[in-house]
Coordinates of C-alpha atoms in Angstrom, one line a residue:
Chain A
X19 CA 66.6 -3.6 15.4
X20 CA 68.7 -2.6 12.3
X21 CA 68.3 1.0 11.4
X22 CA 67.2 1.0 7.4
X23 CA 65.0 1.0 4.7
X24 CA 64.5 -0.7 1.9
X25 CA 66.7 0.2 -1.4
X26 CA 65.4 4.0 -2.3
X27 CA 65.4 3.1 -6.2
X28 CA 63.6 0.0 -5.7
X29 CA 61.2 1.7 -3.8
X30 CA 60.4 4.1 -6.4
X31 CA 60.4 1.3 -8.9
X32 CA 57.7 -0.6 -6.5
X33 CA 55.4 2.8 -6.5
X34 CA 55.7 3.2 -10.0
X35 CA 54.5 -0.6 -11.1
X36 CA 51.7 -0.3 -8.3
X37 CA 48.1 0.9 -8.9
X38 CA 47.6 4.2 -7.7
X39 CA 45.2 2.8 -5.4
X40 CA 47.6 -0.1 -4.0
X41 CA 50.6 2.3 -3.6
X42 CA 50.6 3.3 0.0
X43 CA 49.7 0.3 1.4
X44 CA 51.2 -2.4 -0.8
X45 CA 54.9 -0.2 -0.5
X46 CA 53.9 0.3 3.3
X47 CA 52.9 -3.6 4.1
X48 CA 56.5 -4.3 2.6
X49 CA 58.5 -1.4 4.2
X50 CA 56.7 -2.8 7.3
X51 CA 58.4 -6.6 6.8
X52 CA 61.6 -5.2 5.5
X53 CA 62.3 -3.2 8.5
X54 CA 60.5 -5.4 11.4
X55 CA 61.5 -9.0 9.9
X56 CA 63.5 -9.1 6.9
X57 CA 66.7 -7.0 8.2
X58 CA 66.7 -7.7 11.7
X59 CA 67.2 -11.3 10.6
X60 CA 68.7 -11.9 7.5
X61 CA 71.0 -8.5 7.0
X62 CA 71.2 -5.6 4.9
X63 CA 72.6 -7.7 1.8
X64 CA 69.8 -10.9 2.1
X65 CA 67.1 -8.4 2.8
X66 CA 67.3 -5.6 -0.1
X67 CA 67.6 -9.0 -2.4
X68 CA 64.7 -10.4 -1.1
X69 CA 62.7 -6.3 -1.2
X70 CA 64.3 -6.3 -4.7
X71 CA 62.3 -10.3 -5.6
X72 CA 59.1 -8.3 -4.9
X73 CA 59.3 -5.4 -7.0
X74 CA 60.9 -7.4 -9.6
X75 CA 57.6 -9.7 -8.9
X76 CA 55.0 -7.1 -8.8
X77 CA 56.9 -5.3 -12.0
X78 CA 56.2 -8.8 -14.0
X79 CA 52.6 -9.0 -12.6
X80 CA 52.1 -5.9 -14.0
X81 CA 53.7 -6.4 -17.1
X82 CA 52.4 -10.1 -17.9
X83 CA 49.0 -9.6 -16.4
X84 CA 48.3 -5.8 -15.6
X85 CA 46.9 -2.6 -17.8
X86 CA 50.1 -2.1 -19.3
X87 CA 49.8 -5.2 -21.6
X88 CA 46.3 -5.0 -21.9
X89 CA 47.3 -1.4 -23.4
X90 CA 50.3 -3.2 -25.5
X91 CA 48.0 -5.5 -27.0
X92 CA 45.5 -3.0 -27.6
X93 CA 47.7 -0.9 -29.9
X94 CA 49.7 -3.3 -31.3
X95 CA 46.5 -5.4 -32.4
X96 CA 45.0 -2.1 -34.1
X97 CA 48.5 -1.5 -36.1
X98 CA 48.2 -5.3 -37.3
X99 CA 44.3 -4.7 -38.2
X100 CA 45.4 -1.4 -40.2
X101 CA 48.7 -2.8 -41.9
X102 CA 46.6 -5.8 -42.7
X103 CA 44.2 -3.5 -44.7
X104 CA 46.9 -1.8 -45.8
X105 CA 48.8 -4.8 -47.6
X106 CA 45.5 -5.7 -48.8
X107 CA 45.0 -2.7 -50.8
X108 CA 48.4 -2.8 -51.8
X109 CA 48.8 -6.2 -53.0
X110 CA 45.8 -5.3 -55.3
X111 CA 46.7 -2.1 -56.3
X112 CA 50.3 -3.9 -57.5
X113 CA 48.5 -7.2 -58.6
X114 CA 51.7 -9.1 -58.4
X115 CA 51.8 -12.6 -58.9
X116 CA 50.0 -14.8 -56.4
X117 CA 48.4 -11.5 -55.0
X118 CA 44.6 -13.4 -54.4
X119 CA 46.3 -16.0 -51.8
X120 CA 48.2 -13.2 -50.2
X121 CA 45.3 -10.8 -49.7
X122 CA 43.5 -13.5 -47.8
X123 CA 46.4 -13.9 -45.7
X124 CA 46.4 -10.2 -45.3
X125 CA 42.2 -9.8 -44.5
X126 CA 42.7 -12.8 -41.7
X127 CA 45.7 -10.8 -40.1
X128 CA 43.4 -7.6 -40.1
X129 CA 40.6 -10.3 -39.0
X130 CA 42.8 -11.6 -35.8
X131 CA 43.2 -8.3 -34.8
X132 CA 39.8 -7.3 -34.6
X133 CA 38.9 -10.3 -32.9
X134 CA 41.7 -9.6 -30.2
X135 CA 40.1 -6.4 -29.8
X136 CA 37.0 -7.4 -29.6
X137 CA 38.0 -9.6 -26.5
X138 CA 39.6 -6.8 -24.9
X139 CA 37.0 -4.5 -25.4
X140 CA 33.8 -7.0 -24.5
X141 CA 35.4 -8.7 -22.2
X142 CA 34.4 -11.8 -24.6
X143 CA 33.9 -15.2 -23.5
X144 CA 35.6 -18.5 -23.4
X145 CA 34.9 -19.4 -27.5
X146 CA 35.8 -15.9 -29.1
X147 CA 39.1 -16.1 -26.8
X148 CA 40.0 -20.0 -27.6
X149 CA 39.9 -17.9 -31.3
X150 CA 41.9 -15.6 -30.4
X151 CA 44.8 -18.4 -28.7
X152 CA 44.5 -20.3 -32.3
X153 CA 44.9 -16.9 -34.3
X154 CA 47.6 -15.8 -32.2
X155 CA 49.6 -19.0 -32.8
X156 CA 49.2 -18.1 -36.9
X157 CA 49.9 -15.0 -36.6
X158 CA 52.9 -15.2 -34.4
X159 CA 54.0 -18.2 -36.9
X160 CA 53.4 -16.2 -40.0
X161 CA 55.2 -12.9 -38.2
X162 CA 58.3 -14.9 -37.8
X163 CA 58.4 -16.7 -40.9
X164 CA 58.1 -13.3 -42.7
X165 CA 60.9 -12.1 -40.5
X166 CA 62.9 -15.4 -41.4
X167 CA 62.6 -15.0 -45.2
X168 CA 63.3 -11.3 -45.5
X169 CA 66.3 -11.5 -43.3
X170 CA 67.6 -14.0 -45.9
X171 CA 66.4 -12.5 -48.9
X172 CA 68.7 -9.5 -50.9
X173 CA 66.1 -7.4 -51.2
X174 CA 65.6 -5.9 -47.7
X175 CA 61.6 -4.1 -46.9
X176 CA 61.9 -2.6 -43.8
X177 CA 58.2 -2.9 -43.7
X178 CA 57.9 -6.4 -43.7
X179 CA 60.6 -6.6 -40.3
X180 CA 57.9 -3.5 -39.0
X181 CA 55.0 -5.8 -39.5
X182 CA 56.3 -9.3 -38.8
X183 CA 57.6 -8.0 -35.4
X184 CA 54.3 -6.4 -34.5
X185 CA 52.4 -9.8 -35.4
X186 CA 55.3 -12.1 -33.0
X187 CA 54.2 -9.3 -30.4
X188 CA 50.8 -10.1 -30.7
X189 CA 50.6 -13.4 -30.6
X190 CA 52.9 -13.9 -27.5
X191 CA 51.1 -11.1 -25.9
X192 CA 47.5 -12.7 -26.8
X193 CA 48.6 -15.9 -25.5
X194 CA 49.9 -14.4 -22.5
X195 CA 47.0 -12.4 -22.1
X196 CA 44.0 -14.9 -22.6
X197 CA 45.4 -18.4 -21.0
X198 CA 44.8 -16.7 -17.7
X199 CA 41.3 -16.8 -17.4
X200 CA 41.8 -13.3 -15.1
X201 CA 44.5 -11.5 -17.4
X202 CA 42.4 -8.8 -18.8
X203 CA 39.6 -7.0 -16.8
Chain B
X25 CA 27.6 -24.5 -7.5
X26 CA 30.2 -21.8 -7.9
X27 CA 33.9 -22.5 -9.1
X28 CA 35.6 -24.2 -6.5
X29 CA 38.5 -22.0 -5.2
X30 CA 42.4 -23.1 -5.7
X31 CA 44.5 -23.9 -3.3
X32 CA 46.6 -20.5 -3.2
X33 CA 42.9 -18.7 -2.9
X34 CA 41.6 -20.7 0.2
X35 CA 45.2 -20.1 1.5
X36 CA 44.9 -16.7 1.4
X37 CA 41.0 -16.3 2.6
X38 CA 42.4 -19.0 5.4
X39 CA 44.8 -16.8 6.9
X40 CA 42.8 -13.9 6.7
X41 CA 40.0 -16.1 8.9
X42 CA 43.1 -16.5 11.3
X43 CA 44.8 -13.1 11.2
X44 CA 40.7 -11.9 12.2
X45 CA 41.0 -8.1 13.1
X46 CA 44.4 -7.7 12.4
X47 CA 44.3 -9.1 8.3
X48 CA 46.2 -6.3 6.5
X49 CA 48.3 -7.3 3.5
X50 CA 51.6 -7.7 5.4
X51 CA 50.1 -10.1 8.4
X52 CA 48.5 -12.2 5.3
X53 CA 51.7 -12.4 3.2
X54 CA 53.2 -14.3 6.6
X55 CA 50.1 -16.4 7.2
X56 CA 49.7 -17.9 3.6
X57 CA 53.6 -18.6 4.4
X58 CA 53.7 -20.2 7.6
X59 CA 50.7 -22.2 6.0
X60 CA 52.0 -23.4 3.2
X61 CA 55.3 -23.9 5.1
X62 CA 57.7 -21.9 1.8
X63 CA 58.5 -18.5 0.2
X64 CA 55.5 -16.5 -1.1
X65 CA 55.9 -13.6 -3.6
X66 CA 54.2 -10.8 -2.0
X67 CA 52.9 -10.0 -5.6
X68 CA 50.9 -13.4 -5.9
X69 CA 49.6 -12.8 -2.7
X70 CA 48.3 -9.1 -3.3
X71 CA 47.1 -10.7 -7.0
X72 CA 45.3 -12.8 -5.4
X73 CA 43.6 -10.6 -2.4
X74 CA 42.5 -8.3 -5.4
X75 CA 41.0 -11.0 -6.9
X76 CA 38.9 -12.3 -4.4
X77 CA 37.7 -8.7 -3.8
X78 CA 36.8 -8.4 -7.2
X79 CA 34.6 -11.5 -6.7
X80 CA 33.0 -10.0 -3.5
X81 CA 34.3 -13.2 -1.7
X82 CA 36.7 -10.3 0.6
X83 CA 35.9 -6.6 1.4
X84 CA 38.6 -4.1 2.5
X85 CA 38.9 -0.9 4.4
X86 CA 41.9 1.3 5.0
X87 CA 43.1 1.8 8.6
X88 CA 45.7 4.6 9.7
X89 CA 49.5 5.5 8.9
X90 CA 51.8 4.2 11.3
X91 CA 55.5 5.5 11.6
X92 CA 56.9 1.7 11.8
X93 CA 55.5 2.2 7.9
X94 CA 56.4 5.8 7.7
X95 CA 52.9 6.7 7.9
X96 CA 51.7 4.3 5.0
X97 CA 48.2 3.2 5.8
X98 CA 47.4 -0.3 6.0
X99 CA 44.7 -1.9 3.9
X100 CA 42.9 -4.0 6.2
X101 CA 40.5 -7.2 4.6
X102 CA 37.8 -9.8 5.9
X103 CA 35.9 -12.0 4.6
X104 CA 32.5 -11.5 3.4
X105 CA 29.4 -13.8 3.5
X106 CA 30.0 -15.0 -0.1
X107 CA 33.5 -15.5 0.6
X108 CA 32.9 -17.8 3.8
X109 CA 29.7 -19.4 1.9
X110 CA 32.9 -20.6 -1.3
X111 CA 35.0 -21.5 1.2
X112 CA 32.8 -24.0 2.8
X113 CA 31.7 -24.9 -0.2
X114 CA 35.0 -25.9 -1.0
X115 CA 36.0 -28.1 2.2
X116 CA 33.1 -29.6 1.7
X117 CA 33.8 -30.5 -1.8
X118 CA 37.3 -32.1 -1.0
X119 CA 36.0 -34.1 1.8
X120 CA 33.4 -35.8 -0.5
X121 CA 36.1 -36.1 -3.2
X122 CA 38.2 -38.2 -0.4
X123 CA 34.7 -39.7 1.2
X124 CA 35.9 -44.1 1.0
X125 CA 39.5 -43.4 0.1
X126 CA 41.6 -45.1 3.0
X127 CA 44.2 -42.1 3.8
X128 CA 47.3 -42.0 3.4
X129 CA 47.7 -43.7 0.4
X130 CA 50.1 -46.2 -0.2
X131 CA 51.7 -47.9 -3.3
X132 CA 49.5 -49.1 -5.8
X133 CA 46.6 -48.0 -4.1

């Protein structure tokens, strides 16, 4: 048998994308079939690429499906809920022209957020989340046309690339997280 | 009746069945591969074994640190009644679907 061991960053990349409860024996189940199957009989090269599939694997597990975008989505859904109340307040503070149509706009941004939330928090079933996949489609659509317009226009608000961004996020994160019937728990 | 359970799931359950005593993440990952006769990510496979555990369909324990895993314990699974209970269930379930279909199929059938 080869003497070796798997790639030393990867395995400190594979700990830190790991639950703390899945650590030691996830890292120690592949250590196991790196040193006793992997190495022996494909080499060093063919085995630390096939070690470094898994982490990259269990890194996008835990990125598309793990805590870590439940988190995202969390936080980035509360900033939308609270700039959407914001723009809301502002556009009638200002009163610009037009300003009823885009304070609805505003109120339903602030209202997809809280519904995405909601599903989060309450673990909501299949209709409130079949809301939540429509919403996230507007808002992702209205994010990026925001984005589209201001990058165009002469008049540059750093805000609106702040805000359009953040809704983009949360609709691919939203549909990410709610098509799997298991994504958040 | 309960949701029926994928493929992928009765793969995994299957080759814990088979691996019996010795079902521990690593001997799983190479049953559900020699099974489905292809490549597994490990990470669908652990997914998927946290899953069922979730639904009470497996249990797990941990065993002991070895050195050929530089003392990493092993977490060992098997199958709980539940879990043998949707597995039937699901075998059973395909076998009607297929009851009067002439196997295999040919064109046109």
């Amino acid at each position: 048998m080869m003497n070796g061991r798997p790639p030393r960053w990867f395995e400190w990349m594979l700990m830190s994308v790991l639950p703390i409860r899945d650590r030691e024996t996830i890292s120690g189940d592949l250590f196991e079939e790196y040193c006793q199957e992997r190495l022996p009989r494909l080499g060093r090269l063919r085995a630390n690429f096939w070690y470094v599939r898994q982490v990259v694997g269990f890194a996008v597990i835990r990125l598309v499906w793990g805590p870590f975008m439940k988190k995202a989505l969390f936080a980035i859904s509360l900033f939308t809920i609270a700039a959407g109340c914001w723009l809301a307040v502002m556009e009638n503070v200002l009163k610009h022209d037009g300003h009823g149509g885009r304070t609805v706009l505003d109120l339903l941004i602030a209202a997809q957020g809280v519904v995405t939330v909601s599903v989060i928090l309450f673990r909501a079933g299949s209709l409130l989340r079949l809301v939540a996949i429509l919403g996230a489609i507007a808002v992702a659509w209205v994010g990026g046309s925001a984005l589209w317009n201001i990058l165009r226009a002469t008049h540059f608000e750093g805000f609106v690339v702040v805000i359009g961004a953040a809704l983009i996020a949360q609709g691919i994160l939203t549909i990410a997280a709610f098509v799997r019937p298991h994504a958040i728990r | 009746m309960a949701d029926l359970l994928g493929a992928f799931e009765q793969a995994v359950l299957l080759a814990i069945v088979k691996a019996g005593e010795d079902a521990y993440g690593r001997s799983v990952l190479r049953g559900v591969e020699d099974a489905l006769n292809r490549g597994v990510a490990a990470g669908a496979v652990y997914a998927t074994l946290n899953r069922l555990e979730s639904k009470r369909l497996i249990s797990s324990r941990l065993g002991e640190g070895t050195a050929e895993r530089a003392g990493r314990a092993r977490r060992y699974y098997r199958l709980t009644a539940s879990g043998a209970a949707a597995l039937n269930e699901s075998k059973a379930a395909l076998e009607q679907l297929w009851q009067g279909a002439k196997w295999p199929l040919g064109a046109g059938a």
